[in-house]
Short mmCIF file of C-alpha atoms in Angstrom, two decimals:
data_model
loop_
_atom_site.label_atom_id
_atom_site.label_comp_id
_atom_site.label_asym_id
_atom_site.label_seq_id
_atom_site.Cartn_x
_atom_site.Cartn_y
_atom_site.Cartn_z
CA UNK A 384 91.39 76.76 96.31
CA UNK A 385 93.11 79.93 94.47
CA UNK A 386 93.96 82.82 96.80
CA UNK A 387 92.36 86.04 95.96
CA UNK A 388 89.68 87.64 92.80
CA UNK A 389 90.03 91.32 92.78
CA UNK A 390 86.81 92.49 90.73
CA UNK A 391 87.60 96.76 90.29
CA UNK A 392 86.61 99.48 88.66
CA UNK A 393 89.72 101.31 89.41
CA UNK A 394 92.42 102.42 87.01
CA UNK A 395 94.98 99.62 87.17
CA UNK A 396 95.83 99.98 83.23
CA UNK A 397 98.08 103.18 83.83
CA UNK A 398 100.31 103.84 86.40
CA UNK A 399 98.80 105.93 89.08
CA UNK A 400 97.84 105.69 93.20
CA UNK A 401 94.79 103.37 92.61
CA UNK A 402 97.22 100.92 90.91
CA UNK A 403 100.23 101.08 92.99
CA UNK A 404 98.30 100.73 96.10
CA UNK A 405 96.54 97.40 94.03
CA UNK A 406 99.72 96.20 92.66
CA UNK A 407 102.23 96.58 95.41
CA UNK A 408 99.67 94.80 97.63
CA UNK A 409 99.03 91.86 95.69
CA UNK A 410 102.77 91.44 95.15
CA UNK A 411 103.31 91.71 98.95
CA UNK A 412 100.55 88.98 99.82
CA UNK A 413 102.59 86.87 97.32
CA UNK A 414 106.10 87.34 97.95
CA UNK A 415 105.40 87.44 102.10
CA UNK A 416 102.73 84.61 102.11
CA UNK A 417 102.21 83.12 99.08
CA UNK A 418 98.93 84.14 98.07
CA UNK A 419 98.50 84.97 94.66
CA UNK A 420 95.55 87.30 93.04
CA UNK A 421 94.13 87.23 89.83
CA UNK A 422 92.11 90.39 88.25
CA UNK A 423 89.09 91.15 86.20
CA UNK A 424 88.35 94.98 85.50
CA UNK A 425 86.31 97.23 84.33
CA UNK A 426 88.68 100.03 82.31
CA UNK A 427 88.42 103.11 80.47
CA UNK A 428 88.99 102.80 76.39
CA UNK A 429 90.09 107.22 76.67
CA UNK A 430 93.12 105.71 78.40
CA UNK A 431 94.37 103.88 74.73
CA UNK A 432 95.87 100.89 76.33
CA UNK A 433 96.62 98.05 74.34
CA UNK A 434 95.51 94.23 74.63
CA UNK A 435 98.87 92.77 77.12
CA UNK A 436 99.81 96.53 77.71
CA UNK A 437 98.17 97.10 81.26
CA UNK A 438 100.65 97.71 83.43
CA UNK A 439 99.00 95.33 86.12
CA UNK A 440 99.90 92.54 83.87
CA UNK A 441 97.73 89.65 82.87
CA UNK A 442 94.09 89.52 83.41
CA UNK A 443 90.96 90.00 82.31
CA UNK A 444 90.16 93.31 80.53
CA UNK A 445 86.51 94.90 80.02
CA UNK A 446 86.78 98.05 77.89
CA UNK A 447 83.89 100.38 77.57
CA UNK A 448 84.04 104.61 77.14
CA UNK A 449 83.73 105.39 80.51
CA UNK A 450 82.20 109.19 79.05
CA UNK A 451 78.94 106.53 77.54
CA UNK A 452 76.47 106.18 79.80
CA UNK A 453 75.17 103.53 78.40
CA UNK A 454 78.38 101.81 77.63
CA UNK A 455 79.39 102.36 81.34
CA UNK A 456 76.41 100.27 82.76
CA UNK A 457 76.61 97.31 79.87
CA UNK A 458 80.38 97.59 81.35
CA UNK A 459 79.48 97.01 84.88
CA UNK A 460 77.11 94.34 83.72
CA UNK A 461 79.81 92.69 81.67
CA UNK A 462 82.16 92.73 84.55
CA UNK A 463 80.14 91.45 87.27
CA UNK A 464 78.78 88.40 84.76
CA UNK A 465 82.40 87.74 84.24
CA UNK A 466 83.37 87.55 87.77
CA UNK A 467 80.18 86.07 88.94
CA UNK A 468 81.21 82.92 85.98
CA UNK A 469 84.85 82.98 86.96
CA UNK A 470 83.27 82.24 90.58
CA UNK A 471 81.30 79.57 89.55
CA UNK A 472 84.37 77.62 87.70
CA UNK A 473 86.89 78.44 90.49
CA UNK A 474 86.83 78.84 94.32
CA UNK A 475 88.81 81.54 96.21
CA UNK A 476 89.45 82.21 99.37
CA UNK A 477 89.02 86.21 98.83
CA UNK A 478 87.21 88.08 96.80
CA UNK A 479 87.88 92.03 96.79
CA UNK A 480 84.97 94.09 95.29
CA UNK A 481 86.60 97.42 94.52
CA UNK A 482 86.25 101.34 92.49
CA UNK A 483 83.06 103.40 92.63
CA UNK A 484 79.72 100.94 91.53
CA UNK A 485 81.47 98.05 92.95
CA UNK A 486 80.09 97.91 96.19
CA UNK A 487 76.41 97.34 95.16
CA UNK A 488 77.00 94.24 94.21
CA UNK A 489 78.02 92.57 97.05
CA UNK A 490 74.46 90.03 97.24
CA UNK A 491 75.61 88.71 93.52
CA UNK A 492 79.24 87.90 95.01
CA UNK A 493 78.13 86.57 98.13
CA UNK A 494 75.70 84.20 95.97
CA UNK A 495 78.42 82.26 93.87
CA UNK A 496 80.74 81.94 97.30
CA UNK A 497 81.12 79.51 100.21
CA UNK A 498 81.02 80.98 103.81
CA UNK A 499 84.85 79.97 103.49
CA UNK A 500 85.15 83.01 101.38
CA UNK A 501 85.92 86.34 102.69
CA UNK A 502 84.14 89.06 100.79
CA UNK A 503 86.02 92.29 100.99
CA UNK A 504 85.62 95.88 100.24
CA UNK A 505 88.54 97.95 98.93
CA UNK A 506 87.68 101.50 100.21
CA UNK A 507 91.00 103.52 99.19
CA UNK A 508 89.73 106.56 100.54
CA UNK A 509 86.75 109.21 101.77
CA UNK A 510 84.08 109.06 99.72
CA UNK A 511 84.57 112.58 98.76
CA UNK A 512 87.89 112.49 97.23
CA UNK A 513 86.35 113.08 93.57
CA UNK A 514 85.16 116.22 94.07
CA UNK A 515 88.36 117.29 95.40
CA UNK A 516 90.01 116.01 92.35
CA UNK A 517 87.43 118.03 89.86
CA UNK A 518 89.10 121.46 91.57
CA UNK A 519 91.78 120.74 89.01
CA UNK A 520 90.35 119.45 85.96
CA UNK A 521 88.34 120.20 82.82
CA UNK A 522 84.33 120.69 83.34
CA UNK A 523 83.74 117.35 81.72
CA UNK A 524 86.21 115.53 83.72
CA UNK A 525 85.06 117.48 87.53
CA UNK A 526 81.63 116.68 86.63
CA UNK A 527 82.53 112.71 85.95
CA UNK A 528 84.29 112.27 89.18
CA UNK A 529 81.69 114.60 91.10
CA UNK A 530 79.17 111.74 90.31
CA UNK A 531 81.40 109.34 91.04
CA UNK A 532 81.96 110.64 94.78
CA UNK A 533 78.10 110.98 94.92
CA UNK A 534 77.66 106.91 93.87
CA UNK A 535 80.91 106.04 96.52
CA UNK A 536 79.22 107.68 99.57
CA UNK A 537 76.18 105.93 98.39
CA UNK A 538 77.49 102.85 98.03
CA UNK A 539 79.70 103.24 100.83
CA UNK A 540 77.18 104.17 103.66
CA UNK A 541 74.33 101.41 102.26
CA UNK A 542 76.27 98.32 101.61
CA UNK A 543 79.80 98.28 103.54
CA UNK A 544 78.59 97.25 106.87
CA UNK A 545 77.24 93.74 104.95
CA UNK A 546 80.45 92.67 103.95
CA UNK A 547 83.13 89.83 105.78
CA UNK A 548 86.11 92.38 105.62
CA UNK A 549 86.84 96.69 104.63
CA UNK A 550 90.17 97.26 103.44
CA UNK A 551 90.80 101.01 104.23
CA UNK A 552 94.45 103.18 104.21
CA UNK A 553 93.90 105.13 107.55
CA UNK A 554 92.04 104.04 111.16
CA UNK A 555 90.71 107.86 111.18
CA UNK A 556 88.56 106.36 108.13
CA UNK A 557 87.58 102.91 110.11
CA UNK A 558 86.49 105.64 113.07
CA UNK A 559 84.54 107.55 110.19
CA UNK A 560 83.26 104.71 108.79
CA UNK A 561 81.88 102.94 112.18
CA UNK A 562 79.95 106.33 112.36
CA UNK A 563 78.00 106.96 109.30
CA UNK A 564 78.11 103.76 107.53
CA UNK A 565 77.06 101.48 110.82
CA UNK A 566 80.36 99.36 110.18
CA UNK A 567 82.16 97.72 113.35
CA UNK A 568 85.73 97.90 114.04
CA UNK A 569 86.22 93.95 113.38
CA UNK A 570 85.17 94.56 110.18
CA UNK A 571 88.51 96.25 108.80
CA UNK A 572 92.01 96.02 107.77
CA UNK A 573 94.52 99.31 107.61
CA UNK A 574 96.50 98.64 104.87
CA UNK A 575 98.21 102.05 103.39
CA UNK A 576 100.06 101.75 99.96
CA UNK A 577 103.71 101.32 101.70
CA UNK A 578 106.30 99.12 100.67
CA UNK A 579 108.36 99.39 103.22
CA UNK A 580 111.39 99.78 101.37
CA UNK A 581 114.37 101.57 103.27
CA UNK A 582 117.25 103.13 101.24
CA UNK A 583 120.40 100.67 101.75
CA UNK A 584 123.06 103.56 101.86
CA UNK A 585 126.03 103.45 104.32
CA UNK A 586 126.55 106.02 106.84
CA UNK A 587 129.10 107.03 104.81
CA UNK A 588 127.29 107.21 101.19
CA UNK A 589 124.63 109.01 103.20
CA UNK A 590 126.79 111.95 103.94
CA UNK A 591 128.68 111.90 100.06
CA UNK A 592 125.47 112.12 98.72
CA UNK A 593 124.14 114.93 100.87
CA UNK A 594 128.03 116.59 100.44
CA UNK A 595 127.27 116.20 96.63
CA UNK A 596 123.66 117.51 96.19
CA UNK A 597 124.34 120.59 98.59
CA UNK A 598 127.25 121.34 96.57
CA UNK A 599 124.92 120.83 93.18
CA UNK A 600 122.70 123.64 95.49
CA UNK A 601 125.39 125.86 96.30
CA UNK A 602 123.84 125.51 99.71
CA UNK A 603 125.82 126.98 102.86
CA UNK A 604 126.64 124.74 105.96
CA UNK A 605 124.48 127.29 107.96
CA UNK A 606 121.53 126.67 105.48
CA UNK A 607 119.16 124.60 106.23
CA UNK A 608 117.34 122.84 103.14
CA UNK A 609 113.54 122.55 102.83
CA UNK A 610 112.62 119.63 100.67
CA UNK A 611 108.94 119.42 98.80
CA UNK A 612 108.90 116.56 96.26
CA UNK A 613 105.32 116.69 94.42
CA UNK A 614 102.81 117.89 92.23
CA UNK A 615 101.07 120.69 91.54
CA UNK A 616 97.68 120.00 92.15
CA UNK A 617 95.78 122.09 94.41
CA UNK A 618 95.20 119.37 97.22
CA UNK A 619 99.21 119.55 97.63
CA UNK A 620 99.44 122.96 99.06
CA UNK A 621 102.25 123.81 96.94
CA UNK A 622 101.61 127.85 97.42
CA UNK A 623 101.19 126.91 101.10
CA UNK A 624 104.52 125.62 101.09
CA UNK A 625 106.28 129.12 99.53
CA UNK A 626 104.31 130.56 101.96
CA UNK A 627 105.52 128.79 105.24
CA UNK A 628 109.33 128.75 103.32
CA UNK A 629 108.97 132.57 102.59
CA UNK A 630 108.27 133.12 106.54
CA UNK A 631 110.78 131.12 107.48
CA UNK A 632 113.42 133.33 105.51
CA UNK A 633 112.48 136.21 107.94
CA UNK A 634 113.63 133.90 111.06
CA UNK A 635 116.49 132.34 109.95
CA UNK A 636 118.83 130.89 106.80
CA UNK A 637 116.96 128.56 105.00
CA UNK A 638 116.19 127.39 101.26
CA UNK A 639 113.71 125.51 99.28
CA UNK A 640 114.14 122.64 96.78
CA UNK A 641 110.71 121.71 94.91
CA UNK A 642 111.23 117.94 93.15
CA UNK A 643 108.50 117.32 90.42
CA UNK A 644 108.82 115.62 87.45
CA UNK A 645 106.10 118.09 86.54
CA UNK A 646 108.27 121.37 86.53
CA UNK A 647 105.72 123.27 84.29
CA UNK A 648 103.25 122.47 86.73
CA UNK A 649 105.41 123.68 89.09
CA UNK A 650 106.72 126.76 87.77
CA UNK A 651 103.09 128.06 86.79
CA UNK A 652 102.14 127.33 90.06
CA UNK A 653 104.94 128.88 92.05
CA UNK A 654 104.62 131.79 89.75
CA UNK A 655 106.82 134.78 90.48
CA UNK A 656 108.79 132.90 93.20
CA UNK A 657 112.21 133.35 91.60
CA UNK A 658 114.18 132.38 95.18
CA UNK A 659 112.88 128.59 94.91
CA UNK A 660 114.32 125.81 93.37
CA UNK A 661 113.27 123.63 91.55
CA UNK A 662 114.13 120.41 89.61
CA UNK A 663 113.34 117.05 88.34
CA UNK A 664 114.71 113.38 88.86
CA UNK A 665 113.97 109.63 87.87
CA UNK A 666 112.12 108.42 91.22
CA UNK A 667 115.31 105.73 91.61
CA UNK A 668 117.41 108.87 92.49
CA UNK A 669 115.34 110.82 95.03
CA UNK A 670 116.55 108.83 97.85
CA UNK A 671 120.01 110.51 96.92
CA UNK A 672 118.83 113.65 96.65
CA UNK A 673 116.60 113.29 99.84
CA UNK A 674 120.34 112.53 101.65
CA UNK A 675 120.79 116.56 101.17
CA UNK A 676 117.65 117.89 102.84
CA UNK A 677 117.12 118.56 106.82
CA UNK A 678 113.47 119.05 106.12
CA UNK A 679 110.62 117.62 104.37
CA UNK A 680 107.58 120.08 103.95
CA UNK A 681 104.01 118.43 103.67
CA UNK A 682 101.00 120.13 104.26
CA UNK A 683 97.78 119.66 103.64
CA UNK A 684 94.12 121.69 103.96
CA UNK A 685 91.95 121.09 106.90
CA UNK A 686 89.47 118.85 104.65
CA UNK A 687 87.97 115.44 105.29
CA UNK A 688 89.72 113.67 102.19
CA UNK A 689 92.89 114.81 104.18
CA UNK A 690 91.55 113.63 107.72
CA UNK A 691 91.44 109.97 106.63
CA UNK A 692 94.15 109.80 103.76
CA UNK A 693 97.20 108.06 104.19
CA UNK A 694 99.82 109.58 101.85
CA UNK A 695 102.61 107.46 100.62
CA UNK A 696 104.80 110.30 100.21
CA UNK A 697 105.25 110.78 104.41
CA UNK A 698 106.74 107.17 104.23
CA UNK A 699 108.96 108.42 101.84
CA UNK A 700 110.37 111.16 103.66
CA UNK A 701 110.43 108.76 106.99
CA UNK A 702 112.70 106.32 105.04
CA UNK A 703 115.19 109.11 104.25
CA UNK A 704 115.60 109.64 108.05
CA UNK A 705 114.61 112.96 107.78
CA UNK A 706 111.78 115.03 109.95
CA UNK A 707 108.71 116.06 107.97
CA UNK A 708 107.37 119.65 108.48
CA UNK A 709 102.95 118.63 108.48
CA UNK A 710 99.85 120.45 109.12
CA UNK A 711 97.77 118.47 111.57
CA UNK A 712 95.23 117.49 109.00
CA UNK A 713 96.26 113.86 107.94
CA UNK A 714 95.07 112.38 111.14
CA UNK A 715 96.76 109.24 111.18
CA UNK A 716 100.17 110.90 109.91
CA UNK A 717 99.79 113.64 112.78
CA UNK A 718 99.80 110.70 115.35
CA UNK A 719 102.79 109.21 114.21
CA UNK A 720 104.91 111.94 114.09
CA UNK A 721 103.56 112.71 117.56
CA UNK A 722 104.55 109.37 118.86
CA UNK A 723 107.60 108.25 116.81
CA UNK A 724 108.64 112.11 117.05
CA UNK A 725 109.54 112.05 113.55
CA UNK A 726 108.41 115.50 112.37
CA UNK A 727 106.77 118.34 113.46
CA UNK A 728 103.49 119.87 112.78
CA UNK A 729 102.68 123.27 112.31
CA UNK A 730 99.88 124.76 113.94
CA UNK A 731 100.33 128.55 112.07
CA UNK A 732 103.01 129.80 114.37
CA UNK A 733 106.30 130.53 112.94
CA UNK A 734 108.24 131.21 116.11
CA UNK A 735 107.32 128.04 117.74
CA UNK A 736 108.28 125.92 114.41
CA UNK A 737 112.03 127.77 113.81
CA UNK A 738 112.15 127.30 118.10
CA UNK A 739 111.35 123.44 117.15
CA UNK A 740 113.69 123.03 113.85
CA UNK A 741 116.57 124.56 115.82
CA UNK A 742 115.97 121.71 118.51
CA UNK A 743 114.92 118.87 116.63
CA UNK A 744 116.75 115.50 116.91
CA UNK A 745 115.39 112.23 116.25
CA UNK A 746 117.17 109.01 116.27
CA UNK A 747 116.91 107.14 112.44
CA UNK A 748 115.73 104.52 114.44
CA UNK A 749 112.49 105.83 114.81
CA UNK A 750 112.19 107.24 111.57
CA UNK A 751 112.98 103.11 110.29
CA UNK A 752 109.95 101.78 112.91
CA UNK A 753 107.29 103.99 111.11
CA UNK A 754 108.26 102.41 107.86
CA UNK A 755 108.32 98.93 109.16
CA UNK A 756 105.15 99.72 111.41
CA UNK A 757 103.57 101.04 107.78
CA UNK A 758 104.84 98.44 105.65
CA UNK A 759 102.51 95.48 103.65
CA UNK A 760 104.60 93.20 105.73
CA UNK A 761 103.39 94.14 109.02
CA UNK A 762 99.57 95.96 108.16
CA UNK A 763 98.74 93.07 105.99
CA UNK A 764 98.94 90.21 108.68
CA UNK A 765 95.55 90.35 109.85
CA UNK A 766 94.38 89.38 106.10
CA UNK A 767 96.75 87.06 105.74
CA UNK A 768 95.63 85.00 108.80
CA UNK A 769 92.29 85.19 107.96
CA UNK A 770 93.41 83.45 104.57
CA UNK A 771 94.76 80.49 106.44
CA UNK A 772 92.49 79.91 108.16
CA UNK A 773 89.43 80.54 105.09
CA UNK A 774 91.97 77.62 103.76
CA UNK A 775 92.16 75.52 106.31
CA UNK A 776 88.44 75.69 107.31
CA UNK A 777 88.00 74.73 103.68
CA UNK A 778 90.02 71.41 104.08
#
């Protein structure tokens, strides 16, 4: 029996969040437990990517123009025929139905399977996240993923609650989804896109490295260094975060470093706001540069596609050993740094957040247990039991 079929919709040809959260969790099933995934999908010929050059590596490819109607639903067709014959030639012990239009097909999937089979849903996100995502694009492109949001909370609401297993990144989701979409809580895995990885640096490379980028800053001892690292879409609260730094000036010494390898983005964003910094690195060297900061900044809007997100980038932070400055907003990130301590969030007052940055201390302990608690290698058990014993039921 093979391990796992991942039938998607979802960009995996290009690097981006839908892949890495794909990618890095199919390499984590393997290298952890062994199980090994194979992909067909349904991808985008606008993205000009080459027979043998998607980055997910090999599989099988359906192209279509995703702006053709037409050839968007012959695509569909085309990939669900191909999975439903790869189905009938092989057995699996997974099969994870996943991207917008996926989930509608559950009855055709469930048809070429054995009970032994788990039959999974890959929800990255809310529903809604497209139409957040059109606030920054072209009228073409807002009005594509618009309709795509419509089709996912369609899909999601009708069809989740009929399948074996709901992969989702956050349990404020699971709670959402047990509401409107008449799912139970048995039904799902948490699984957020998190390696797990911990910078290796000694104590003492920790502090040459922060010594070296303060320097590179001309940053006082007395200064205390904000750190956003980012883009500059509108979701990210970049102007949010010159706001908060700005009011912080007025309380005490403090300084702001923006990281993006999108400084145009940045800089037309941040317009006018001549007292930040701002640079760019290779994302190998921002866990050196991270050594320099006493704060990371992340806020987010009070929004449902930030209630049940989980963003990779608070991991990030956590493995630099460093508190994050949050809104409240990401539900399941609030939590965490409420237990773990790791952070604080800011509820709009500026004396209480200087009061709790001029007390703050936090073991890097606890910073390293919300990685490890966050990591493939710990949220993927569940799934990875369930495989064994698919397999063994199957023997």
């Amino acid at each position: 029996m093979h391990s796992i079929l991942i039938v998607t919709s979802r960009n995996v040809v290009t690097p981006g969040g839908e892949f890495s959260l794909i990618k890095n969790r199919a390499r984590a099933l393997e290298a952890s437990w062994g199980f090994s995934s194979e992909i067909i999908s349904l991808c985008n010929t606008a993205l000009n990517v080459a027979d043998g050059d998607e980055v997910f590596g090999e599989g099988t490819y359906i192209r279509r123009n995703f702006m053709n109607p037409v050839a968007l639903l012959s695509g569909y067709e085309a990939l669900i025929k191909e999975a439903e014959n790869t189905l009938q030639k092989k057995k699996y012990q997974a099969v994870l139905l996943s991207g917008a239009g996926m989930l509608r097909y559950i009855d055709r999937i469930k048809r070429c399977v054995s009970s032994e089979t788990l039959v999974c849903a890959d929800v990255h996100g809310y529903f809604g996240d497209g139409k957040l995502l059109a606030k920054d694009e072209s009228f073409v492109m807002g009005a594509f993923h618009t309709l795509a949001a419509v089709v996912e909370e369609h899909e999601q609401k009708q069809y989740l609650k009929r399948f074996d297993r709901i992969f989702v990144v956050s349990a404020a989701y699971r709670d959402f989804l047990c509401k409107v979409a008449c799912c139970r809580p048995s039904q799902f895995y948490i699984v957020p896109c998190a390696t797990g990885e911990i910078p290796s640096f000694t104590e003492k490379e920790s502090a040459e490295y922060r010594h070296l980028y303060r320097a590179k800053y001309h940053l006082a001892d007395d200064e205390m260094l904000l750190v956003y690292s980012g883009g500059a879409s509108s979701w990210q609260c970049l102007p949010e975060t010159v706001e908060l730094y700005r009011a912080l000036k007025e309380k005490r010494r403090v300084r702001l470093l923006i990281l993006s390898g999108d400084k145009e983005g940045i800089l037309a964003a941040i317009e006018g706001a001549d007292d930040v910094m701002v640079d760019s690195y290779r994302p190998t060297e921002l866990p050196e540069v991270f050594c320099a900061a006493d704060f990371f900044v992340m806020l987010r809007a009070d929004v449902p596609t930030n209630h049940f997100a989980y963003p990779n980038k608070f991991l990030e932070y956590a493995a630099a050993r460093k508190p994050v400055i949050a809104t409240p907003y990401v539900y399941d990130v609030a939590q965490q740094i409420e237990q773990a301590g790791v952070g604080i969030l800011f509820r709009n007052d500026i004396d209480k957040l200087v009061e709790d940055m001029n007390g703050f201390d936090c073991a890097p302990e606890a910073f390293d247990a919300v990685v490890v608690q966050n990591a493939f290698q710990t949220t993927l058990v569940p799934f990875a039991s369930d495989l064994n014993e698919a397999a063994n039921s199957a023997r």
